[in-house]
Amino acid sequence: MAIEEEGAEQRRLRDADTGTVNWRRWGPYLSERQWGTVREDYSQDENAWDHFSHDQARYRAYRWGEDGIAGFCDDEQSVCLGLAMWNGNDPILKERYFGLTNSEGNHGEDAKEYWFYVDATPTHSYQRMVYKYPQRAYPYDDLVATNRSRGRGDFEYELIDTGIFDDDRYFDVVVEYAKGGPEEILTRVTVHNRGPETATLRLLPTIWFRNTWSWGGSEARPVLRSVAGAVEVSHPRIGSRRWSCLNEHTLLFTENESRGSGPFVKDAFDRFVVHGEKNAVNPAGVGTKAAADVTLEIPAGGSAVARILFTDKSDTGDFDQRVDQRRAEADEFYQDLLADRLGDEERKVVRQALAGMLWSKQYFGYDVERWHSEHGRDPLESRGVRNGEWYHMICHDVISMPDKWEYPWFAAWDLGFQAVALSLVDLHLAKGQIDLLLSRRYLHPNGQIPAYEWNFGDVNPPVHAWATHLVYELDKARNGRGDHGWLEAVFHKLARNFTWWVNRKDADGNNVFQGGFLGLDNIGVFDRSAPLPTGGSLDQADGTAWMALYCQSMLQIALELSLHDPVYLEQAQAYFEHFAWIAVAVNRAHGSAAMWDEEDGFFYDLLRFPDGSATRLRVRSMVGLLPLAAATVYEPAVTARFPQLIENAQDFVSRHPSVSSVLTRGRALGGRGEHLLALFDEQRLRRILGRLLDEEEFLSAYGIRSLSRHHAEHPFEFRVGDRVYGVTYQPAESDSGMFGGNSNWRGPIWFPVNALIIRSLLNLYVGYGDDFTVECPTGSGVKMNLLEVANEISERLTRIFLPGADGNRPCYGGQQKFASEHWRDLILFPEYFHGDNGAGLGAMHQTGWTGLVAVFPNLFAGLSGQDLLDHGMAGVFHKMPGQEDPR
């Protein structure tokens, strides 16, 4: 897009990317739950949930971060903006969202509130969200007691089940943020009374400082001070600002300090508003936490507006006009971004999915060495305690979170998928997130990528090379040239991580990998991160497939880098050969000691016993589908530049009969000469697709299941001594406590692995062309090529969020309230989905990798088979809206 055609948000993005103006300094970087996190856990038994509870969060100062409702802050979380409110009936002031801990929920931790991210721009020049606040007393005790009494086989008891929203007795609290400039924030809060009677809401827009001064060191104490009806803000890093509420109000001041530290403490506003303790707040009008106490009397069906200004200017102009202007600019931005062919409902899904991802950026502060020292440990001698080997990690960054309430900490493989989705709206952010994980502050000196806060040393799937290459290609398509310097820098760090995998997770040096649980929680017969009850080891079909994809992605990057520097050809050859040996290992034909089962036409994990014997664990799950994901086409435009590489590869294959017998090569289409690398030949591909597209196995009306429905009638059982280990089809919540029990891979639909399957099908279409067709669904008699199959899966995934004929979106599981007025246009993007009916499960507000739904309709709306056949996979990137046309 030419500069003269850029909209206002595009100009802000360009200025932010080039460092001209720091438009990203302020954003929705406040967590939604800081309590119950590892960072705040200073217990000896490592029980983070009980050490710092929701109730304690009212009066205990946090150590490493802050949380709040509809929060906004700077990128170091020095100054925080948020909302508190009271309906006159609640036992406490509503300052943060409530949810159950891991032990309280019958399916693990679970937020018990309803909030929706409706809109956001990548520079956070405009943000909008909706929080549904009941007018009756919030049922804290009922939610805890009822969920505790329910078993794993029971439904969760949700807030809506309590009847608290009956008769529409609730407020819609609509929060808008708009930037008048890079350092000026306008907050407009519109409160709608949806109930049948006039209702009163005490609204407390709040400003406070993250407590950085109470933990030793030399941090200067900032100050908030009442000056002429406004709050004067003075912070050593932020400077001087003015924060003011434009409504009639009373200013309240206290300290962001724990109860017992002085007369004015963190829970002062709760004590003042709810309990009438007038002396709880500082009459001197000074502190580190302040609020404007605004009383809104709202008639039935009516609304009221509060306006709050945070600025470094004296002349601010018309408030509403500037908010409305930013909203119009957000509309303009998405009009350019989204494909013209998308329908209104599809556009709503894509825009809200991206809004949720942009709202889910969070400041993450955690100095692991200092944290261990504050526990009284020698950080260098902390083996055997949580994150004891990660003392090098110093985190002070804005990170895309899987979910700011349920998972308010980064997860390595989540972040790879999130970077791909975020690249649609903010390539600079997407590249920066990959950089962060591979930076010296995060990447372990041995090359391991930290997994997630509860155990940095655990192992997540290595998707980062794939994500890197995809983000690079999107960047190249959008800007006409690739960021070669970035790609080269990332490649060297990925090579360190690749070496870690080879050295640590290929126990026997046989090119077969044992990665552990690999993010798939309870998908295995056993806990794959624990010692096996049989002894021996487990050769993992998914771990090996992840490494095959890693090789393919590193080969793609090396080839791209070779266009500028031939020195990378040697590394390209090395990754090709490594993939070849993995393909040999996966297809090794030694009876039971092979992952491929010829009778079933499927890949399985291989259990090796201490005596050297082995058996396949014949569970048809995503574990056996992931080898399908390791299929990549290499474009002739790249490979033709390096005839020596092709010659060397052919020489290598010819010298190793075991390699030549398993490597498959795609058909040349129109003389283009693509090269397809995959772990299977055409015959095996057809057999895998036969199961993948069988509606009685993996193909749901809403995407690809993580476990075959076959196991509903045919449970898998494996006996070890007197104990029987089993796997059955569970399309919804898990009936097992493995990995906490709050996630389930034994039947539900998960977006990240579906995205990889779609990606593979597109590559295979380029490799095999229009002539290769399969039945979809299996047994239907309907023939489709692989592009059509990919589109079919995409449409089924998108259908989860689209209203059906009855007005219900499948993601809401038939809850009629969500199809009613004031609810029907608000969409949540849960963690995973019921394998049969598409109902959302797990972290209900999670927009991390489920945000990939924004990619699918936008991609297929403009993609044709001819694009792919003419231009290969480059046709995918160039047909995304806003990209250059390759022709």
PDB file of N, CA and C in Angstrom, residues 457 462 473 527 566 655 772:
ATOM      1  N   GLY A 457      11.211 -25.509  32.272  1.00  0.00           N
ATOM      2  CA  GLY A 457      11.976 -26.617  31.730  1.00  0.00           C
ATOM      3  C   GLY A 457      11.159 -27.688  31.058  1.00  0.00           C
ATOM      4  N   PRO A 462       8.142 -27.650  19.011  1.00  0.00           N
ATOM      5  CA  PRO A 462       9.013 -26.650  18.375  1.00  0.00           C
ATOM      6  C   PRO A 462       8.413 -26.094  17.094  1.00  0.00           C
ATOM      7  N   GLU A 473       7.403 -14.638   5.259  1.00  0.00           N
ATOM      8  CA  GLU A 473       6.764 -14.629   3.939  1.00  0.00           C
ATOM      9  C   GLU A 473       5.619 -13.625   3.886  1.00  0.00           C
ATOM     10  N   ASP A 527       1.068 -40.534  31.428  1.00  0.00           N
ATOM     11  CA  ASP A 527       1.638 -39.196  31.521  1.00  0.00           C
ATOM     12  C   ASP A 527       2.998 -39.240  30.836  1.00  0.00           C
ATOM     13  N   PRO A 566      25.563 -17.706  -0.164  1.00  0.00           N
ATOM     14  CA  PRO A 566      25.645 -19.145  -0.464  1.00  0.00           C
ATOM     15  C   PRO A 566      26.189 -19.997   0.686  1.00  0.00           C
ATOM     16  N   ARG A 655      22.931 -42.734  -2.606  1.00  0.00           N
ATOM     17  CA  ARG A 655      23.916 -43.473  -1.821  1.00  0.00           C
ATOM     18  C   ARG A 655      23.290 -44.186  -0.625  1.00  0.00           C
ATOM     19  N   PHE A 772      -5.316 -35.142  -7.848  1.00  0.00           N
ATOM     20  CA  PHE A 772      -5.379 -35.923  -6.606  1.00  0.00           C
ATOM     21  C   PHE A 772      -6.652 -35.529  -5.869  1.00  0.00           C
TER      22      PHE A 772
END
